[in-house]
Amino acid sequence: MCGIIGILGENSAVKAFNALKKLDYRGYDSWGIASKEKNEITLFKQTGKLPEILPVKFNSNVSIAHTRWATHGSVTEFNAHPHISSNKKIAAVHNGIIENFEELKESLKEQNYEFYSETDSEVIPNLVQFYMEFEKKDFITAVIRALSKLEGNYAVLFMHEDFNGIIAAKNGSPLVCGIGENEFFFASDVPAFLSHTKKAVYLNDLELAVASNNKIHFFDLKKNKEIQKETKIIEWNLEQAEKGNYAHFMIKEIYEQPETIKLALEQPKEKINEAIELINKAETVFLIGCGTSFNASLTGAYFFSELTKIKAFAFNASEFSALKNSINEKSLIIALTQSGETADLIDAVKFAKEKKSKIISIVNVMGSSITQLSDLNLMMNAGPEICVLSTKSFSSQLTILLLLASAVAGKTSEVKKIILNAANYITELIPIAEKKAEKIAEELKNAESILVIGRKEFYPLAMESALKIKEVSYIHAEGYAGGELKHGPIALIEKDFPVIVLSSEKTRVNTLSNAHEIKSRGAKIIGIDSIENKLFNEFIEVKEFSYANALVSIIPVQLLAYYLALEKGFEPDKPRNLAKSVTVR
Ligand code: M6R
């Protein structure tokens, strides 16, 4: 859940620092950099967010750097990476969790190795030192020996004071290698080096790369041999990874949705055909994801019920293994994930694979772990999503799910047209809804709690709305199925309690009768619908787009969440305690 970068090339420290800024959405508790000048490694670490410019001068062509989201040990300079071996010769940055670090640390301590941090990661450079000293191994072999002792997940970069290069290895955490003109990059994510190169090599689990002497070599750690890897050209562009004229990535990414919805529609025909075949062959389809991706999964289950006779159910990926007796070779898993690196989802997919289920993934990040585990990948094509909150990836996921359900139903062209019209309409809607959202946010900023209700596919939309509000404004929010209010949550309603009501032609009668029940108890109602109603204290109009209503109705709530954060003085792109890619369980 941290960001790592390593650069072998001219002016590496400044480049690594700037690259770190592109990765700070992955963690922003503390940061650090190690550079090799002549034959000495120099470290600089700080708690807090990255400063504007690198506060120290390094004249180096080898640097590794890290931005942290604390797991083991509090936020201190000692716990910040890079970590250095006891003899100060080897530095490492690590993303992931070493599960057996305590026993490794104890045995190294017995041999007088010194530790300065509470982290799991500090054992890694010390283990390498151990193999260099006690088994007289060279640096590369010692790294390989050390890696073989680690249990858990890692994307790790190493440098040694006597080695003019970087060693990189991956097992379960993301790592991509950028190939530049006389320079090499290793990073947790592509935006870190996009301003330098679009050529990338994606490492698989248990692969290692060594960059030195203007060359790069790849090794398979399982087979213990050198391998050739394919270089891919990254389709994302630099502007997508920059804020441009927008104040925050969150608002930029909300504005990008008309475009990203259209890009999500552009699925290769053969892939859709393959997906239809897998869906039709399956006895049951399980849609799984976490957070926003789970909310999209649940919306997808409604799409399948609405359009097809397929049995499709949504589950939280973190709870999926509880279905151990229901998953088998006749199950099809549709795994949803923006990052492709969410640990709970990876576990669920691995569990399903053991049960011989087929896996389709709907994923945004090319080369990510989920793409490597799936039988079929449908790429979201949303470009980098930098804000920690998922916005555009949610609408891309809904688009692909709708496309799949309509393809199974033989209604592709009809539904595609509806989605395209909805996407065009969202361009008009955003600036209008933005003004309204800004005003409503001002009124709601002191609310302690907000309820959001909806029925049918607006129920998961209500959950997604509540997730957006709580993540970014820290106001407690709950999304409920309208019919469930009277079974408990209505007890909360008192004068001026804010309730967002999501409805449309299809659900209006019943949703508004729920709105009546709460209005008569004093609720303040913010209606999002195509028709105004006297029950609404505030109203944001959205047009009807049949199957694609969910794509449209989420927009005003994303905007409201954004403005609630601004009203409360919070940074929308990096909410407290969260990180973009959740690679821990
Ligand atoms: O990368 P993923 O889609 O797998 O991420 C899943 C969740 O961690 C993610 O959606 C999270 O809930 C976001 N913060 C939502 O805004």
Coordinates of C-alpha atoms and ligand atoms in Angstrom, one line a residue:
M1 CA 0.0 0.0 0.0
C2 CA 3.0 2.3 -0.4
G3 CA 4.6 3.8 -3.5
I4 CA 8.1 2.8 -4.6
I5 CA 10.3 4.2 -7.3
G6 CA 13.9 3.4 -8.4
I7 CA 15.8 5.2 -11.1
L8 CA 19.0 4.3 -12.8
G9 CA 20.0 7.3 -14.9
E10 CA 21.2 10.9 -14.9
N11 CA 19.9 13.1 -12.1
S12 CA 18.2 10.2 -10.5
A13 CA 17.4 11.7 -7.2
V14 CA 15.4 14.7 -8.5
K15 CA 13.7 12.4 -11.0
A16 CA 12.9 9.9 -8.2
F17 CA 11.5 12.7 -6.0
N18 CA 9.3 14.0 -8.8
A19 CA 8.2 10.5 -9.5
L20 CA 7.3 10.0 -5.9
K21 CA 4.8 12.9 -6.2
K22 CA 3.0 10.9 -8.8
L23 CA 2.8 8.0 -6.4
D24 CA 1.8 9.8 -3.2
Y25 CA -1.8 8.7 -3.7
R26 CA -0.6 5.3 -2.6
G27 CA 0.4 6.5 0.9
Y28 CA 1.4 9.9 2.3
D29 CA 2.4 9.4 6.0
S30 CA 6.1 9.8 5.4
W31 CA 8.6 9.5 2.6
G32 CA 12.3 8.9 2.0
I33 CA 15.0 8.6 -0.6
A34 CA 18.4 6.8 -0.9
S35 CA 21.0 7.8 -3.4
K36 CA 24.4 6.4 -4.2
E37 CA 27.1 9.0 -4.5
K38 CA 30.5 7.7 -5.4
N39 CA 30.5 4.6 -3.3
E40 CA 28.4 5.7 -0.4
I41 CA 24.6 5.5 0.2
T42 CA 23.0 8.6 1.5
L43 CA 19.6 8.6 3.0
F44 CA 17.0 11.3 3.6
K45 CA 13.6 10.7 5.3
Q46 CA 10.8 12.8 6.5
T47 CA 7.4 12.4 8.1
G48 CA 4.4 14.0 6.6
K49 CA 3.6 14.8 3.0
L50 CA 6.2 15.4 0.3
P51 CA 7.5 19.0 0.2
E52 CA 7.5 21.1 -3.0
I53 CA 11.1 20.4 -3.9
L54 CA 13.7 17.8 -2.8
P55 CA 15.2 19.4 0.3
V56 CA 18.7 17.8 -0.2
K57 CA 21.1 17.8 -3.1
F58 CA 22.3 14.5 -4.4
N59 CA 24.6 14.0 -7.4
S60 CA 23.7 10.5 -8.3
N61 CA 22.7 8.2 -11.1
V62 CA 21.1 5.5 -8.8
S63 CA 18.3 6.4 -6.4
I64 CA 15.4 4.6 -4.8
A65 CA 12.5 6.3 -3.0
H66 CA 9.3 5.5 -1.1
T67 CA 6.1 7.1 0.1
R68 CA 4.6 5.3 3.0
W69 CA 1.1 4.2 4.2
A70 CA 2.0 2.8 7.7
T71 CA 1.2 -0.8 8.5
H72 CA 3.9 -2.0 10.9
G73 CA 5.0 0.8 13.1
S74 CA 3.8 4.3 13.6
V75 CA 4.6 7.3 11.4
T76 CA 8.2 8.2 12.3
E77 CA 11.4 8.9 10.4
F78 CA 12.9 5.7 11.6
N79 CA 9.9 3.7 10.2
A80 CA 10.1 5.6 6.9
H81 CA 11.8 3.8 4.0
P82 CA 14.4 3.3 2.6
H83 CA 15.8 1.0 5.1
I84 CA 19.5 0.3 5.3
S85 CA 21.4 -2.8 6.4
S86 CA 23.4 -2.8 9.6
N87 CA 26.7 -2.3 7.7
K88 CA 25.1 0.7 5.9
K89 CA 26.0 -0.8 2.5
I90 CA 22.5 -2.0 1.2
A91 CA 19.4 0.1 1.0
A92 CA 15.9 -1.2 0.2
V93 CA 12.4 0.2 -0.3
H94 CA 9.5 -2.2 0.1
N95 CA 5.8 -2.3 -0.6
G96 CA 3.9 -5.2 0.9
I97 CA 4.0 -7.1 4.2
I98 CA 6.6 -9.6 5.3
E99 CA 4.6 -12.0 7.5
N100 CA 7.5 -13.8 9.0
F101 CA 9.5 -10.7 9.8
E102 CA 9.5 -11.2 13.6
E103 CA 11.3 -14.6 13.4
L104 CA 13.8 -13.3 10.8
K105 CA 14.5 -10.2 12.9
E106 CA 15.1 -12.3 16.0
S107 CA 17.5 -14.6 14.3
L108 CA 19.4 -11.6 12.8
K109 CA 19.5 -9.8 16.1
E110 CA 21.1 -12.9 17.6
Q111 CA 23.9 -12.4 15.2
N112 CA 24.3 -8.7 16.3
Y113 CA 22.4 -7.1 13.4
E114 CA 21.0 -3.8 14.4
F115 CA 17.5 -2.6 13.9
Y116 CA 16.2 0.9 14.1
S117 CA 12.6 0.7 13.1
E118 CA 9.4 -1.2 14.1
T119 CA 8.8 -2.1 10.4
D120 CA 8.7 -5.6 8.8
S121 CA 10.7 -4.2 5.9
E122 CA 13.9 -3.5 7.7
V123 CA 14.7 -7.3 7.8
I124 CA 15.1 -7.3 4.0
P125 CA 18.4 -5.4 3.5
N126 CA 19.7 -7.0 6.6
L127 CA 19.0 -10.5 5.3
V128 CA 20.9 -9.6 2.1
Q129 CA 23.8 -8.4 4.2
F130 CA 23.7 -11.7 6.1
Y131 CA 23.9 -13.8 2.9
M132 CA 26.7 -11.6 1.5
E133 CA 28.7 -11.9 4.8
F134 CA 28.1 -15.4 6.0
E135 CA 27.6 -17.2 2.7
K136 CA 30.0 -14.9 0.8
K137 CA 27.4 -14.5 -1.9
D138 CA 27.6 -11.7 -4.5
F139 CA 24.9 -9.0 -4.2
I140 CA 22.5 -10.4 -6.8
T141 CA 22.7 -14.0 -5.4
A142 CA 22.3 -12.7 -1.8
V143 CA 19.2 -10.8 -2.8
I144 CA 17.8 -14.0 -4.4
R145 CA 18.6 -16.0 -1.2
A146 CA 17.0 -13.3 1.0
L147 CA 13.8 -13.2 -1.1
S148 CA 13.5 -17.0 -0.8
K149 CA 13.2 -16.5 3.0
L150 CA 10.4 -14.0 2.8
E151 CA 6.8 -15.0 3.5
G152 CA 4.2 -12.4 2.5
N153 CA 4.0 -9.8 -0.3
Y154 CA 6.6 -7.6 -1.7
A155 CA 7.6 -5.3 -4.4
V156 CA 11.1 -4.4 -3.4
L157 CA 14.0 -2.4 -4.8
F158 CA 17.6 -2.8 -3.7
M159 CA 20.8 -0.8 -4.1
H160 CA 24.3 -1.6 -2.8
E161 CA 27.1 1.0 -2.4
D162 CA 29.4 -1.1 -4.6
F163 CA 26.9 -1.9 -7.3
N164 CA 26.0 0.7 -10.0
G165 CA 22.4 -0.5 -10.5
I166 CA 19.2 -1.5 -9.0
I167 CA 17.7 -4.9 -8.3
A168 CA 13.9 -5.2 -8.3
A169 CA 11.6 -8.1 -7.4
K170 CA 7.9 -8.7 -7.1
N171 CA 5.7 -11.1 -5.3
G172 CA 2.1 -10.0 -4.8
S173 CA 2.6 -6.3 -4.8
P174 CA 2.7 -4.2 -8.0
L175 CA 5.9 -3.4 -9.8
V176 CA 6.4 -2.1 -13.4
C177 CA 9.6 -1.4 -15.1
G178 CA 10.0 1.7 -17.4
I179 CA 12.6 1.5 -20.2
G180 CA 13.9 4.9 -21.1
E181 CA 16.8 6.3 -23.2
N182 CA 19.8 5.2 -21.3
E183 CA 17.8 5.0 -18.1
F184 CA 15.6 2.5 -16.2
F185 CA 12.7 3.0 -13.9
F186 CA 11.0 0.7 -11.4
A187 CA 7.8 1.9 -9.9
S188 CA 4.6 0.8 -8.2
D189 CA 2.6 2.4 -11.0
V190 CA 3.1 3.8 -14.5
P191 CA 2.4 7.5 -13.8
A192 CA 5.6 7.6 -11.9
F193 CA 7.7 7.5 -15.1
L194 CA 5.2 8.4 -17.8
S195 CA 7.0 11.8 -18.4
H196 CA 10.2 9.9 -19.3
T197 CA 9.0 6.8 -21.2
K198 CA 6.0 5.0 -22.4
K199 CA 7.8 1.7 -22.8
A200 CA 7.1 -0.7 -19.9
V201 CA 7.7 -4.2 -18.8
Y202 CA 5.3 -5.7 -16.3
L203 CA 6.9 -8.0 -13.8
N204 CA 5.0 -11.1 -12.7
D205 CA 5.1 -12.6 -9.3
L206 CA 8.4 -14.2 -8.3
E207 CA 10.3 -12.4 -11.0
L208 CA 13.4 -10.3 -10.5
A209 CA 15.1 -7.6 -12.7
V210 CA 18.6 -6.3 -12.6
A211 CA 19.3 -3.0 -14.2
S212 CA 23.0 -2.0 -14.5
N213 CA 25.6 -1.0 -17.2
N214 CA 22.8 0.3 -19.4
K215 CA 21.2 -3.2 -19.6
I216 CA 18.3 -4.9 -18.0
H217 CA 18.0 -8.6 -17.3
F218 CA 14.9 -10.5 -16.0
F219 CA 14.9 -13.7 -14.0
D220 CA 12.2 -16.2 -13.1
L221 CA 12.8 -16.9 -9.4
K222 CA 10.7 -20.2 -9.5
K223 CA 12.7 -21.7 -12.4
N224 CA 15.9 -20.0 -11.4
K225 CA 16.7 -18.8 -14.9
E226 CA 17.0 -15.7 -17.0
I227 CA 13.9 -14.9 -19.1
Q228 CA 12.9 -12.6 -21.9
K229 CA 10.0 -10.2 -21.2
E230 CA 7.8 -8.3 -23.6
T231 CA 8.0 -4.5 -23.7
K232 CA 4.6 -2.9 -23.9
I233 CA 3.7 0.6 -25.0
I234 CA 1.6 2.4 -22.4
E235 CA -1.6 3.9 -23.8
W236 CA -2.1 6.4 -20.9
N237 CA -0.9 9.9 -21.6
L238 CA 0.8 12.4 -19.5
E239 CA -2.1 14.8 -19.3
Q240 CA -4.2 12.1 -17.8
A241 CA -1.8 11.8 -14.9
E242 CA -1.7 15.6 -14.4
K243 CA -4.2 17.9 -12.7
G244 CA -4.1 20.4 -15.5
N245 CA -6.4 23.4 -14.7
Y246 CA -8.4 21.5 -12.1
A247 CA -7.9 22.2 -8.4
H248 CA -8.0 18.5 -7.6
F249 CA -7.8 15.1 -9.3
M250 CA -11.2 14.3 -7.8
I251 CA -13.0 17.0 -9.7
K252 CA -10.9 16.4 -12.8
E253 CA -11.8 12.7 -12.8
I254 CA -15.5 13.5 -12.2
Y255 CA -15.4 15.7 -15.3
E256 CA -13.6 13.0 -17.4
Q257 CA -16.6 10.6 -17.1
P258 CA -18.3 11.4 -20.4
E259 CA -15.1 10.4 -22.1
T260 CA -14.2 7.5 -19.9
I261 CA -17.7 6.0 -20.2
K262 CA -17.2 6.1 -24.0
L263 CA -13.8 4.5 -23.7
A264 CA -15.2 1.7 -21.5
L265 CA -17.7 0.9 -24.3
E266 CA -14.8 0.2 -26.7
Q267 CA -14.4 -3.4 -25.8
P268 CA -12.9 -5.7 -28.5
K269 CA -15.7 -7.8 -30.1
E270 CA -13.9 -11.0 -29.6
K271 CA -13.5 -10.4 -25.9
I272 CA -17.2 -9.7 -25.5
N273 CA -18.0 -12.8 -27.4
E274 CA -15.7 -14.8 -25.2
A275 CA -17.3 -13.2 -22.1
I276 CA -20.8 -14.1 -23.3
E277 CA -19.7 -17.7 -23.8
L278 CA -18.3 -17.9 -20.3
I279 CA -21.4 -16.3 -18.8
N280 CA -23.8 -18.6 -20.7
K281 CA -21.9 -21.7 -19.8
A282 CA -21.8 -20.8 -16.1
E283 CA -24.4 -22.1 -13.7
T284 CA -24.0 -19.0 -11.5
V285 CA -22.2 -15.7 -11.9
F286 CA -20.6 -14.2 -8.9
L287 CA -19.6 -10.5 -9.2
I288 CA -17.0 -9.6 -6.6
G289 CA -15.1 -6.5 -5.6
C290 CA -14.3 -4.2 -2.6
G291 CA -15.5 -0.8 -1.7
T292 CA -16.6 1.1 -4.8
S293 CA -15.9 -2.0 -6.9
F294 CA -18.3 -4.0 -4.7
N295 CA -21.0 -1.3 -5.2
A296 CA -20.5 -1.6 -8.9
S297 CA -20.7 -5.4 -8.6
L298 CA -24.0 -5.2 -6.8
T299 CA -25.3 -2.7 -9.5
G300 CA -24.1 -5.2 -12.1
A301 CA -26.2 -8.0 -10.4
Y302 CA -29.3 -5.8 -10.9
F303 CA -28.3 -5.2 -14.6
F304 CA -28.1 -8.9 -15.2
S305 CA -31.5 -9.5 -13.5
E306 CA -33.1 -6.7 -15.4
L307 CA -31.8 -7.7 -18.8
T308 CA -31.2 -11.5 -18.7
K309 CA -32.2 -14.8 -17.0
I310 CA -28.6 -15.3 -15.8
K311 CA -28.2 -16.0 -12.0
A312 CA -25.8 -13.3 -11.0
F313 CA -25.0 -12.4 -7.4
A314 CA -22.7 -9.9 -5.9
F315 CA -20.4 -10.6 -2.9
N316 CA -17.8 -8.6 -1.0
A317 CA -14.5 -10.1 -2.1
S318 CA -13.3 -10.1 1.5
E319 CA -16.2 -12.4 2.4
F320 CA -16.1 -14.5 -0.7
S321 CA -14.3 -17.5 0.8
A322 CA -17.2 -18.1 3.1
L323 CA -19.0 -19.5 0.0
K324 CA -16.6 -22.4 0.0
N325 CA -19.4 -25.0 -0.7
S326 CA -21.0 -23.0 -3.4
I327 CA -18.1 -22.2 -5.7
N328 CA -17.1 -24.8 -8.2
E329 CA -16.1 -25.4 -11.9
K330 CA -19.6 -24.2 -12.9
S331 CA -19.2 -20.8 -11.3
L332 CA -18.0 -17.8 -13.2
I333 CA -16.4 -15.0 -11.3
I334 CA -16.5 -11.5 -12.5
A335 CA -13.8 -9.6 -10.5
L336 CA -14.0 -5.9 -10.5
T337 CA -11.1 -3.7 -9.6
Q338 CA -9.6 -0.4 -10.6
S339 CA -6.1 -1.1 -9.4
G340 CA -6.0 -4.8 -10.0
E341 CA -4.0 -5.1 -6.8
T342 CA -6.6 -5.2 -4.0
A343 CA -5.4 -8.0 -1.7
D344 CA -8.9 -9.2 -0.7
L345 CA -9.9 -9.5 -4.3
I346 CA -6.7 -11.3 -5.2
D347 CA -7.3 -13.8 -2.4
A348 CA -10.9 -14.3 -3.5
V349 CA -9.8 -14.9 -7.1
K350 CA -7.1 -17.4 -6.1
F351 CA -9.7 -19.2 -3.9
A352 CA -12.1 -19.4 -6.9
K353 CA -9.3 -20.6 -9.2
E354 CA -8.6 -23.4 -6.7
K355 CA -12.3 -24.4 -7.1
K356 CA -11.7 -24.4 -10.9
S357 CA -14.0 -21.5 -11.6
K358 CA -13.4 -19.2 -14.6
I359 CA -12.4 -15.6 -14.0
I360 CA -13.3 -12.5 -16.0
S361 CA -11.8 -9.3 -14.6
I362 CA -13.0 -5.8 -15.2
V363 CA -9.9 -3.9 -14.5
N364 CA -8.2 -0.5 -15.2
V365 CA -4.5 -1.2 -14.6
M366 CA -2.8 -3.1 -17.4
G367 CA -0.3 -5.8 -16.2
S368 CA -1.7 -5.7 -12.6
S369 CA -1.9 -8.9 -10.5
I370 CA -5.6 -9.5 -11.3
T371 CA -4.9 -9.3 -15.1
Q372 CA -2.4 -12.1 -14.6
L373 CA -4.8 -14.3 -12.7
S374 CA -7.8 -14.0 -15.0
D375 CA -9.0 -16.0 -17.9
L376 CA -10.3 -12.9 -19.6
N377 CA -9.5 -9.2 -18.9
L378 CA -11.9 -6.5 -19.9
M379 CA -9.9 -3.2 -19.6
M380 CA -11.8 -0.1 -18.3
N381 CA -9.6 2.2 -20.4
A382 CA -10.3 5.0 -17.9
G383 CA -6.7 6.2 -17.8
P384 CA -5.0 6.7 -14.4
E385 CA -7.3 7.3 -11.5
I386 CA -5.2 9.3 -9.1
C387 CA -7.7 10.5 -6.5
V388 CA -8.0 8.0 -3.7
L389 CA -11.7 8.0 -4.2
S390 CA -13.0 6.0 -7.1
T391 CA -15.3 8.1 -9.4
K392 CA -14.6 7.5 -13.0
S393 CA -13.7 3.9 -12.5
F394 CA -17.1 3.3 -11.0
S395 CA -18.9 4.6 -14.1
S396 CA -16.5 2.6 -16.3
Q397 CA -17.3 -0.6 -14.3
L398 CA -21.1 0.1 -14.6
T399 CA -20.7 0.7 -18.4
I400 CA -18.9 -2.6 -19.0
L401 CA -21.3 -4.6 -16.8
L402 CA -24.2 -3.0 -18.7
L403 CA -22.5 -3.9 -21.9
L404 CA -22.1 -7.5 -20.8
A405 CA -25.6 -7.9 -19.6
S406 CA -27.0 -6.4 -22.8
A407 CA -24.7 -8.6 -25.0
V408 CA -26.0 -11.7 -23.2
A409 CA -29.6 -10.4 -23.8
G410 CA -28.8 -9.7 -27.5
K411 CA -29.5 -6.0 -27.0
T412 CA -26.0 -4.6 -27.5
S413 CA -26.7 -1.9 -30.0
E414 CA -29.9 -0.6 -28.2
V415 CA -28.1 -0.4 -24.8
K416 CA -24.9 1.0 -26.3
K417 CA -26.9 3.8 -27.8
I418 CA -28.5 4.6 -24.5
I419 CA -25.1 4.6 -22.8
L420 CA -23.7 7.0 -25.4
N421 CA -26.6 9.3 -25.0
A422 CA -26.2 9.2 -21.2
A423 CA -22.5 10.0 -21.6
N424 CA -23.2 13.0 -23.8
Y425 CA -25.8 14.2 -21.3
I426 CA -23.3 13.9 -18.4
T427 CA -21.2 16.6 -20.1
E428 CA -24.2 18.9 -19.8
L429 CA -25.2 17.7 -16.4
I430 CA -21.8 18.2 -14.6
P431 CA -21.6 22.0 -14.6
I432 CA -25.3 22.4 -13.6
A433 CA -25.2 19.7 -10.9
E434 CA -21.9 21.2 -9.7
K435 CA -23.5 24.6 -8.8
K436 CA -26.3 22.8 -7.0
A437 CA -23.9 20.5 -5.2
E438 CA -21.8 23.4 -4.0
K439 CA -24.9 25.1 -2.5
I440 CA -26.2 21.9 -0.9
A441 CA -22.8 21.2 0.5
E442 CA -22.8 24.5 2.3
E443 CA -26.1 23.6 3.9
L444 CA -25.0 20.1 4.9
K445 CA -21.5 20.8 6.1
N446 CA -22.4 20.6 9.7
A447 CA -24.5 17.4 9.4
E448 CA -23.4 14.6 11.7
S449 CA -24.9 12.0 9.5
I450 CA -26.5 11.6 6.1
L451 CA -28.7 8.8 4.8
V452 CA -29.0 7.9 1.1
I453 CA -31.8 5.8 -0.1
G454 CA -32.7 4.1 -3.4
R455 CA -34.4 1.0 -4.8
K456 CA -33.3 -1.6 -7.3
E457 CA -30.0 -0.5 -8.9
F458 CA -30.3 2.8 -7.0
Y459 CA -29.8 0.8 -3.8
P460 CA -26.1 0.0 -4.6
L461 CA -25.9 3.5 -5.9
A462 CA -27.1 4.8 -2.5
M463 CA -24.3 2.7 -0.9
E464 CA -21.8 4.2 -3.3
S465 CA -23.0 7.7 -2.6
A466 CA -22.7 7.1 1.2
L467 CA -19.2 5.7 0.7
K468 CA -18.1 8.8 -1.3
I469 CA -19.5 11.2 1.3
K470 CA -17.9 9.4 4.3
E471 CA -14.5 8.9 2.7
V472 CA -13.9 12.5 1.7
S473 CA -16.0 14.6 4.1
Y474 CA -15.7 12.3 7.2
I475 CA -19.5 12.8 7.7
H476 CA -21.1 9.6 8.7
A477 CA -23.3 8.4 5.8
E478 CA -25.3 5.2 5.1
G479 CA -26.8 3.9 1.9
Y480 CA -30.0 2.0 2.3
A481 CA -32.6 0.2 0.2
G482 CA -35.6 2.5 0.5
G483 CA -37.8 -0.4 1.7
E484 CA -35.3 -1.1 4.6
L485 CA -35.7 2.3 6.2
K486 CA -38.8 1.3 8.2
H487 CA -37.0 -1.7 9.5
G488 CA -34.6 0.3 11.7
P489 CA -32.8 3.4 10.4
I490 CA -36.0 5.5 10.5
A491 CA -35.4 5.7 14.3
L492 CA -32.6 8.1 13.5
I493 CA -34.8 10.6 11.7
E494 CA -35.4 13.8 13.5
K495 CA -35.9 17.4 12.5
D496 CA -33.5 18.4 9.6
F497 CA -31.9 15.0 9.3
P498 CA -30.5 15.0 5.7
V499 CA -31.6 12.2 3.5
I500 CA -30.6 12.0 -0.2
V501 CA -33.3 10.3 -2.2
L502 CA -32.3 8.7 -5.5
S503 CA -35.2 7.8 -7.7
S504 CA -36.3 7.5 -11.3
E505 CA -39.5 6.6 -13.3
K506 CA -38.9 2.9 -12.5
T507 CA -38.6 3.2 -8.7
R508 CA -40.3 6.5 -8.0
V509 CA -43.6 5.4 -6.5
N510 CA -42.2 3.2 -3.8
T511 CA -39.1 5.4 -3.1
L512 CA -41.3 8.5 -2.7
S513 CA -43.5 6.7 -0.3
N514 CA -40.4 6.0 1.8
A515 CA -39.6 9.7 1.4
H516 CA -43.0 10.6 2.8
E517 CA -42.4 8.4 5.8
I518 CA -39.2 10.3 6.7
K519 CA -40.4 13.7 5.7
S520 CA -43.3 13.4 8.2
R521 CA -40.6 12.9 10.8
G522 CA -38.8 16.0 9.9
A523 CA -36.1 14.8 7.4
K524 CA -34.6 17.3 5.1
I525 CA -34.8 15.7 1.6
I526 CA -32.4 16.2 -1.2
G527 CA -34.1 14.6 -4.3
I528 CA -32.1 13.4 -7.3
D529 CA -34.7 12.5 -10.0
S530 CA -36.0 13.5 -13.4
I531 CA -39.1 15.1 -11.8
E532 CA -39.2 17.5 -8.9
N533 CA -41.5 16.7 -6.0
K534 CA -42.9 18.8 -3.2
L535 CA -41.3 16.5 -0.7
F536 CA -37.8 17.7 -1.8
N537 CA -36.2 20.5 0.2
E538 CA -33.4 20.5 -2.5
F539 CA -33.6 19.0 -5.9
I540 CA -31.0 18.1 -8.5
E541 CA -32.6 17.2 -11.9
V542 CA -31.2 14.3 -13.9
K543 CA -32.7 13.0 -17.1
E544 CA -33.9 9.5 -17.6
F545 CA -31.7 7.0 -19.5
S546 CA -33.5 3.7 -19.0
Y547 CA -30.9 1.0 -18.2
A548 CA -28.1 3.7 -17.9
N549 CA -29.9 5.8 -15.1
A550 CA -27.3 4.7 -12.5
L551 CA -24.5 6.2 -14.6
V552 CA -26.2 9.5 -14.6
S553 CA -27.5 9.7 -11.0
I554 CA -24.2 9.0 -9.3
I555 CA -22.7 12.2 -10.8
P556 CA -24.5 14.8 -8.5
V557 CA -23.5 12.8 -5.4
Q558 CA -19.9 12.5 -6.4
L559 CA -20.0 16.3 -6.8
L560 CA -21.7 16.8 -3.5
A561 CA -19.1 14.6 -1.7
Y562 CA -16.3 16.7 -3.3
Y563 CA -17.9 20.0 -2.2
L564 CA -18.6 18.7 1.3
A565 CA -14.8 18.0 1.6
L566 CA -14.0 21.5 0.4
E567 CA -16.6 23.1 2.7
K568 CA -15.0 21.3 5.6
G569 CA -11.5 22.2 4.6
F570 CA -10.4 18.7 3.7
E571 CA -8.0 17.5 1.0
P572 CA -10.3 15.5 -1.4
D573 CA -7.5 13.6 -3.2
K574 CA -5.9 12.1 -0.1
P575 CA -8.5 11.4 2.6
R576 CA -7.1 10.5 6.0
N577 CA -6.2 6.8 6.7
L578 CA -6.9 5.8 3.1
A579 CA -4.7 4.8 0.2
K580 CA -5.6 4.1 -3.4
S581 CA -4.5 0.5 -3.6
V582 CA -5.3 -1.7 -0.6
T583 CA -2.7 -4.4 -0.8
V584 CA -3.2 -5.5 2.8
R585 CA -5.9 -7.8 4.2
Ligands
M6R1 O1 -8.7 -0.9 -6.9 P1 -10.0 -1.5 -6.4 O2 -11.1 -1.1 -7.3 O3 -9.9 -3.0 -6.2 O4 -10.2 -0.8 -5.0 C1 -11.3 -1.3 -4.2 C2 -11.5 -0.3 -3.0 O5 -10.4 -0.3 -2.2 C3 -11.8 1.1 -3.5 O6 -12.9 1.1 -4.4 C4 -12.1 2.0 -2.3 O7 -13.3 1.7 -1.7 C5 -12.1 3.5 -2.8 N1 -11.5 4.3 -1.8 C6 -13.5 4.0 -3.1 O8 -13.6 5.4 -3.3

